[in-house]
Tab-separated table of C-alpha atoms and ligand atoms in Angstrom:
chain	number	residue	atom	x	y	z
A	1	MET	CA	15.912	11.251	2.215
A	2	GLY	CA	15.063	14.692	3.627
A	3	ASP	CA	13.892	16.268	0.372
A	4	LEU	CA	11.866	13.361	-0.926
A	5	ARG	CA	8.167	14.019	-1.449
A	6	TRP	CA	5.247	12.000	-2.737
A	7	THR	CA	2.859	14.132	-4.790
A	8	LEU	CA	-0.792	13.096	-5.040
A	9	ARG	CA	-2.776	15.556	-7.156
A	10	ASP	CA	-2.770	18.761	-5.043
A	11	ARG	CA	-1.244	17.076	-1.967
A	12	GLU	CA	2.468	17.009	-1.204
A	13	MET	CA	3.413	14.345	1.309
A	14	ASP	CA	6.677	14.954	3.167
A	15	LEU	CA	8.595	11.684	3.341
A	16	SER	CA	11.110	12.745	5.963
A	17	ARG	CA	8.828	11.152	8.569
A	18	SER	CA	7.044	7.814	8.258
A	19	LEU	CA	3.661	7.980	6.569
A	20	LEU	CA	0.835	5.675	7.550
A	21	MET	CA	-1.638	4.324	5.047
A	22	GLY	CA	-4.629	2.886	6.919
A	23	VAL	CA	-6.230	-0.175	5.293
A	24	LEU	CA	-9.970	0.048	4.687
A	25	ASN	CA	-11.304	-3.038	2.931
A	26	VAL	CA	-14.934	-2.593	1.871
A	27	THR	CA	-15.137	-6.288	0.999
A	28	PRO	CA	-16.889	-9.375	2.325
A	29	ASP	CA	-13.724	-11.540	2.082
A	30	SER	CA	-10.434	-9.760	2.902
A	31	PHE	CA	-7.933	-11.956	4.697
A	32	SER	CA	-7.911	-10.401	8.148
A	33	ASP	CA	-11.007	-8.209	8.368
A	34	GLY	CA	-13.310	-9.556	5.634
A	35	GLY	CA	-16.865	-8.313	6.097
A	36	ARG	CA	-16.196	-6.028	9.064
A	37	TRP	CA	-16.398	-2.837	7.024
A	38	ALA	CA	-18.502	-4.078	4.078
A	39	ASP	CA	-21.406	-1.810	5.065
A	40	PRO	CA	-20.676	1.840	4.053
A	41	THR	CA	-21.757	3.251	7.435
A	42	ALA	CA	-19.366	0.938	9.285
A	43	ALA	CA	-16.597	1.706	6.774
A	44	ILE	CA	-17.025	5.471	7.182
A	45	ALA	CA	-16.952	5.154	10.976
A	46	ARG	CA	-13.751	3.135	10.598
A	47	ALA	CA	-12.277	5.873	8.379
A	48	GLU	CA	-12.972	8.445	11.110
A	49	VAL	CA	-11.240	6.294	13.718
A	50	MET	CA	-8.149	5.771	11.555
A	51	LEU	CA	-7.897	9.498	10.822
A	52	ALA	CA	-8.188	10.315	14.528
A	53	GLU	CA	-5.423	7.775	15.201
A	54	GLY	CA	-3.082	9.564	12.802
A	55	ALA	CA	-3.507	7.917	9.392
A	56	ASP	CA	-1.922	10.077	6.674
A	57	ILE	CA	-3.694	8.253	3.845
A	58	LEU	CA	-6.694	5.919	3.728
A	59	ASP	CA	-6.375	3.018	1.283
A	60	ILE	CA	-9.901	2.078	0.247
A	61	GLY	CA	-10.423	-1.173	-1.642
A	62	GLY	CA	-13.438	-3.126	-2.897
A	63	GLU	CA	-11.728	-6.305	-4.119
A	64	SER	CA	-9.791	-8.735	-1.949
A	65	THR	CA	-6.362	-9.772	-3.226
A	66	ARG	CA	-5.810	-12.503	-0.648
A	67	PRO	CA	-4.282	-15.741	-2.015
A	68	GLY	CA	-6.929	-17.718	-3.913
A	69	SER	CA	-9.462	-14.883	-4.090
A	70	ASP	CA	-11.784	-14.490	-7.085
A	71	PRO	CA	-11.916	-11.300	-9.173
A	72	VAL	CA	-14.838	-8.881	-8.647
A	73	PRO	CA	-16.584	-7.153	-11.626
A	74	ALA	CA	-15.781	-3.432	-11.996
A	75	GLU	CA	-19.382	-2.313	-11.358
A	76	GLU	CA	-19.537	-4.211	-8.066
A	77	GLU	CA	-16.118	-2.941	-6.960
A	78	THR	CA	-17.136	0.653	-7.782
A	79	ARG	CA	-20.495	0.275	-6.027
A	80	ARG	CA	-18.733	-0.867	-2.841
A	81	ILE	CA	-16.132	1.888	-2.647
A	82	LEU	CA	-17.639	5.115	-4.021
A	83	PRO	CA	-19.814	6.110	-1.033
A	84	VAL	CA	-16.893	5.451	1.307
A	85	ILE	CA	-14.418	7.433	-0.835
A	86	ARG	CA	-16.816	10.394	-1.084
A	87	ALA	CA	-17.338	10.424	2.683
A	88	ALA	CA	-13.601	10.067	3.421
A	89	VAL	CA	-12.781	12.989	1.102
A	90	LEU	CA	-15.412	15.104	2.887
A	91	LEU	CA	-13.682	14.230	6.160
A	92	GLY	CA	-10.525	15.792	4.682
A	93	ALA	CA	-8.682	12.502	4.159
A	94	VAL	CA	-6.033	11.814	1.558
A	95	VAL	CA	-7.432	8.734	-0.184
A	96	SER	CA	-5.848	6.040	-2.307
A	97	VAL	CA	-7.985	3.512	-4.122
A	98	ASP	CA	-6.756	-0.079	-3.994
A	99	THR	CA	-7.680	-1.268	-7.477
A	100	SER	CA	-6.085	-2.669	-10.608
A	101	LYS	CA	-8.935	-1.670	-12.929
A	102	ALA	CA	-8.595	1.646	-14.811
A	103	GLU	CA	-12.385	2.007	-14.930
A	104	VAL	CA	-12.651	1.729	-11.133
A	105	ALA	CA	-9.665	4.053	-10.639
A	106	ARG	CA	-11.263	6.684	-12.880
A	107	ALA	CA	-14.531	6.602	-10.924
A	108	ALA	CA	-12.640	6.807	-7.617
A	109	LEU	CA	-10.537	9.770	-8.794
A	110	GLU	CA	-13.684	11.541	-10.035
A	111	ALA	CA	-15.114	11.017	-6.540
A	112	GLY	CA	-12.080	12.829	-5.092
A	113	ALA	CA	-9.466	10.110	-4.438
A	114	HIS	CA	-5.834	11.264	-4.634
A	115	ALA	CA	-3.892	8.136	-5.580
A	116	VAL	CA	-4.192	4.702	-7.166
A	117	ASN	CA	-2.720	1.704	-5.374
A	118	ASP	CA	-2.311	-0.849	-8.144
A	119	VAL	CA	-1.145	-4.293	-6.995
A	120	THR	CA	-0.636	-5.318	-10.649
A	121	ALA	CA	1.656	-2.321	-11.366
A	122	MET	CA	-0.483	-1.174	-14.311
A	123	ALA	CA	-1.362	-4.438	-16.024
A	124	ASP	CA	-4.505	-2.652	-17.297
A	125	PRO	CA	-3.312	-0.775	-20.422
A	126	HIS	CA	-5.682	2.127	-19.681
A	127	MET	CA	-4.315	2.739	-16.188
A	128	PRO	CA	-1.413	5.053	-17.250
A	129	GLU	CA	-3.722	7.551	-18.994
A	130	VAL	CA	-6.127	7.659	-16.025
A	131	VAL	CA	-3.292	8.371	-13.593
A	132	ALA	CA	-1.437	10.798	-15.894
A	133	GLU	CA	-4.547	12.828	-16.783
A	134	THR	CA	-5.561	13.369	-13.172
A	135	GLY	CA	-2.085	13.940	-11.688
A	136	ALA	CA	-2.878	11.199	-9.169
A	137	GLY	CA	-0.276	9.465	-7.038
A	138	LEU	CA	0.507	5.880	-7.988
A	139	VAL	CA	1.668	2.812	-6.070
A	140	LEU	CA	3.339	0.199	-8.258
A	141	MET	CA	3.482	-3.172	-6.496
A	142	HIS	CA	5.268	-6.378	-7.462
A	143	MET	CA	3.240	-9.580	-7.661
A	144	LYS	CA	4.223	-12.895	-9.217
A	145	GLY	CA	1.189	-14.400	-10.978
A	146	THR	CA	-2.348	-13.520	-9.897
A	147	PRO	CA	-4.049	-13.782	-6.485
A	148	LEU	CA	-5.614	-17.067	-7.676
A	149	THR	CA	-2.248	-18.695	-8.467
A	150	MET	CA	0.487	-16.650	-6.811
A	151	GLN	CA	1.197	-18.937	-3.849
A	152	ASN	CA	1.688	-22.067	-6.017
A	153	ALA	CA	5.409	-22.632	-5.309
A	154	PRO	CA	6.783	-19.240	-6.378
A	155	LYS	CA	10.436	-19.360	-7.548
A	156	TYR	CA	13.097	-16.677	-7.960
A	157	THR	CA	16.819	-16.879	-8.706
A	158	ASP	CA	17.329	-13.722	-6.636
A	159	ALA	CA	14.114	-12.219	-5.246
A	160	VAL	CA	15.572	-8.777	-4.473
A	161	SER	CA	17.119	-8.181	-7.895
A	162	GLU	CA	14.092	-9.610	-9.726
A	163	VAL	CA	11.575	-7.494	-7.781
A	164	THR	CA	13.735	-4.352	-7.938
A	165	GLY	CA	14.306	-4.845	-11.679
A	166	PHE	CA	10.577	-5.322	-12.290
A	167	LEU	CA	9.669	-2.169	-10.338
A	168	LYS	CA	12.349	-0.146	-12.147
A	169	GLU	CA	10.872	-1.247	-15.494
A	170	ARG	CA	7.334	-0.380	-14.308
A	171	ARG	CA	8.505	3.010	-13.020
A	172	ASP	CA	10.041	3.763	-16.437
A	173	TYR	CA	6.832	2.594	-18.158
A	174	ALA	CA	4.753	4.927	-15.971
A	175	GLU	CA	7.140	7.858	-16.504
A	176	ASN	CA	7.122	7.340	-20.278
A	177	ARG	CA	3.332	7.589	-20.182
A	178	GLY	CA	3.251	10.874	-18.316
A	179	VAL	CA	3.305	9.913	-14.631
A	180	ALA	CA	6.011	12.043	-12.983
A	181	ARG	CA	8.519	10.240	-10.780
A	182	GLU	CA	7.551	12.208	-7.660
A	183	ARG	CA	4.037	10.778	-7.985
A	184	ILE	CA	5.246	7.157	-7.919
A	185	ALA	CA	5.732	4.879	-4.915
A	186	LEU	CA	7.256	1.402	-5.250
A	187	ASP	CA	6.204	-1.631	-3.192
A	188	PRO	CA	7.890	-5.076	-3.074
A	189	GLY	CA	4.490	-6.749	-2.526
A	190	ILE	CA	5.040	-8.730	0.665
A	191	GLY	CA	3.059	-11.998	0.396
A	192	PHE	CA	2.206	-11.681	-3.300
A	193	GLY	CA	3.769	-14.754	-4.927
A	194	LYS	CA	6.510	-15.159	-2.321
A	195	THR	CA	7.618	-17.777	0.187
A	196	VAL	CA	8.574	-16.705	3.700
A	197	GLU	CA	12.253	-16.708	2.648
A	198	HIS	CA	11.471	-14.429	-0.304
A	199	ASN	CA	9.518	-12.062	1.964
A	200	LEU	CA	12.362	-11.900	4.489
A	201	ALA	CA	14.926	-11.311	1.734
A	202	LEU	CA	12.776	-8.498	0.307
A	203	LEU	CA	12.436	-6.840	3.704
A	204	ASN	CA	16.233	-6.935	3.950
A	205	GLY	CA	16.471	-5.638	0.386
A	206	ILE	CA	14.549	-2.379	0.891
A	207	PRO	CA	17.716	-0.243	0.523
A	208	ALA	CA	18.079	-1.505	-3.077
A	209	LEU	CA	14.491	-0.461	-3.788
A	210	ALA	CA	14.958	2.928	-2.116
A	211	ASP	CA	17.943	3.507	-4.438
A	212	LEU	CA	15.501	3.794	-7.358
A	213	GLY	CA	14.685	7.312	-6.099
A	214	CYS	CA	10.941	6.910	-5.552
A	215	ALA	CA	8.942	6.682	-2.367
A	216	VAL	CA	8.954	3.119	-0.972
A	217	LEU	CA	5.784	1.579	0.444
A	218	VAL	CA	5.648	-1.663	2.443
A	219	GLY	CA	2.565	-3.638	3.458
A	220	ALA	CA	3.485	-6.413	5.880
A	221	SER	CA	0.698	-5.808	8.412
A	222	ARG	CA	-0.877	-9.061	9.698
A	223	LYS	CA	0.542	-11.073	6.795
A	224	ARG	CA	1.182	-14.805	6.742
A	225	LEU	CA	4.949	-14.517	7.025
A	226	ILE	CA	4.276	-13.634	10.687
A	227	LEU	CA	2.418	-16.955	11.000
A	228	HIS	CA	5.325	-18.810	9.369
A	229	VAL	CA	7.906	-17.289	11.700
A	230	THR	CA	5.947	-17.156	14.979
A	231	GLY	CA	3.148	-19.720	14.622
A	232	GLU	CA	0.444	-17.101	15.288
A	233	GLU	CA	-2.609	-18.335	13.371
A	234	ASP	CA	-4.942	-15.437	14.161
A	235	PRO	CA	-4.266	-12.379	11.936
A	236	LEU	CA	-5.810	-10.145	14.624
A	237	ARG	CA	-3.067	-11.267	17.050
A	238	ARG	CA	-0.186	-10.409	14.707
A	239	LEU	CA	0.242	-6.774	15.812
A	240	PRO	CA	3.629	-7.214	17.553
A	241	GLY	CA	5.064	-8.937	14.474
A	242	SER	CA	3.536	-6.264	12.233
A	243	LEU	CA	5.108	-3.465	14.286
A	244	ALA	CA	8.523	-5.131	14.211
A	245	LEU	CA	8.348	-5.439	10.428
A	246	ALA	CA	7.229	-1.810	9.986
A	247	VAL	CA	10.103	-0.525	12.145
A	248	LEU	CA	12.645	-2.687	10.318
A	249	ALA	CA	11.262	-1.586	6.956
A	250	ARG	CA	11.661	2.019	8.103
A	251	ALA	CA	15.259	1.367	9.131
A	252	GLY	CA	15.858	-0.047	5.636
A	253	GLY	CA	14.535	3.124	4.014
A	254	ALA	CA	10.768	2.591	3.559
A	255	HIS	CA	8.657	5.754	3.734
A	256	ILE	CA	5.029	4.613	3.692
A	257	HIS	CA	3.525	1.756	5.711
A	258	ARG	CA	0.217	0.127	4.801
A	259	VAL	CA	-1.233	-0.926	8.166
A	260	HIS	CA	-4.401	-2.128	9.865
A	261	ASN	CA	-3.571	-0.777	13.369
A	262	VAL	CA	-2.911	2.916	12.916
A	263	ALA	CA	-2.448	4.111	16.516
A	264	ALA	CA	0.050	1.399	17.474
A	265	SER	CA	1.955	1.793	14.197
A	266	ARG	CA	2.084	5.569	14.684
A	267	GLN	CA	3.760	5.177	18.078
A	268	ALA	CA	6.215	2.514	16.875
A	269	LEU	CA	7.211	4.536	13.811
A	270	GLU	CA	7.492	7.821	15.704
A	271	MET	CA	10.067	6.092	17.892
A	272	ALA	CA	11.822	4.614	14.865
A	273	ASP	CA	11.896	8.045	13.215
A	274	ALA	CA	13.286	9.617	16.388
A	275	VAL	CA	16.093	7.054	16.684
A	276	LEU	CA	16.878	7.287	12.979
A	277	GLY	CA	17.165	11.049	13.168
A	278	TYR	CA	13.809	12.699	12.526
A	279	SER	CA	12.545	14.722	15.459
A	280	PRO	CA	8.795	15.393	15.489
A	281	ILE	CA	9.403	18.108	18.089
A	282	GLU	CA	11.882	20.116	16.046
A	283	GLY	CA	10.176	19.088	12.815
A	284	THR	CA	13.531	18.740	11.123
A	285	LEU	CA	15.767	15.984	9.936
A	286	ARG	CA	18.900	15.837	12.039
A	287	ARG	CA	20.859	13.712	9.597
B	301	HH2	N1	-1.511	-5.946	0.502
B	301	HH2	C1	-2.822	-6.239	0.403
B	301	HH2	C2	-3.663	-5.463	-0.411
B	301	HH2	N2	-3.189	-4.390	-1.077
B	301	HH2	N3	-1.383	-2.965	-1.642
B	301	HH2	C3	-0.083	-2.658	-1.555
B	301	HH2	N4	0.406	-1.587	-2.217
B	301	HH2	N5	0.793	-3.401	-0.796
B	301	HH2	C4	0.378	-4.497	-0.103
B	301	HH2	O1	1.231	-5.151	0.545
B	301	HH2	C5	-1.012	-4.861	-0.173
B	301	HH2	C6	-1.874	-4.063	-0.974
B	301	HH2	C7	-3.376	-7.410	1.148
B	301	HH2	O2	-3.827	-7.047	2.432
B	301	HH2	P1	-5.355	-6.682	2.845
B	301	HH2	O3	-5.827	-5.459	2.159
B	301	HH2	O4	-5.431	-6.617	4.318
B	301	HH2	O5	-6.219	-7.908	2.404
B	301	HH2	P2	-7.069	-8.201	1.113
B	301	HH2	O6	-6.212	-8.068	-0.080
B	301	HH2	O7	-7.552	-9.609	1.323
B	301	HH2	O8	-8.184	-7.230	1.043
């Protein structure tokens, strides 16, 4: 694990310690913070706070992917995110754009973004060329169905082998189209076409995903599986559950955590890293 890096254009991210990807939804309808950062000034202020709290990457998105959400046209998605991406890049942030549209990804990369977080794992046939040409980082996420339909009784014979097999195929597809392996991160897609049992199995199955030799990203922050297990209805009150899942994902071999609460996640993961063998003081991996 010590030598693994995630390369995003000119940035090399060291994966021997946990990386935090702060969520910045510039949308009116995201599941836990819809509308809070829809105005660019509020979104940029939020970016500054997350950077000060220790975010390694800011994940900026202009289209909600919550269950049942409607698609947003590319022009509208681009209009929402570009001013925020430009400002975040000026602040010195490493930026990923949360989009599945090649056209939106291209505009975001031209504005200085470093990576594309694609929850459809490159369903858009033009996405590979956009990522390959720019040397951008790439997150490939598993989803069963689309946000409109994905929670309609999803079924798997074996969720871990199906999701791992899908991501392996998508990794090969990306590599064959010019996206180098060290630029790719793989994500099991917690909550995207999965029951609570599937989500729990996938969190236990992270070692199988890590065996594929790419960076592993997990986004469990505030998600509904915490409601199903604990009964907590309010996404804003799911921080303890989110921290537990991030720490367990780390113990399973995840490298990057997509989170809403950066400061709390930073502390939890620094402790996890210390117990698992990475010392921030020595800056070395002890095992
Ligand atoms: N989850 C969400 C959105 N994008 N990207 C990756 N790679 N992994 C995830 O688990 C993931 C993601 C959903 O969370 P959120 O952004 O808070 O809500 P919304 O999609 O409603 O904007």
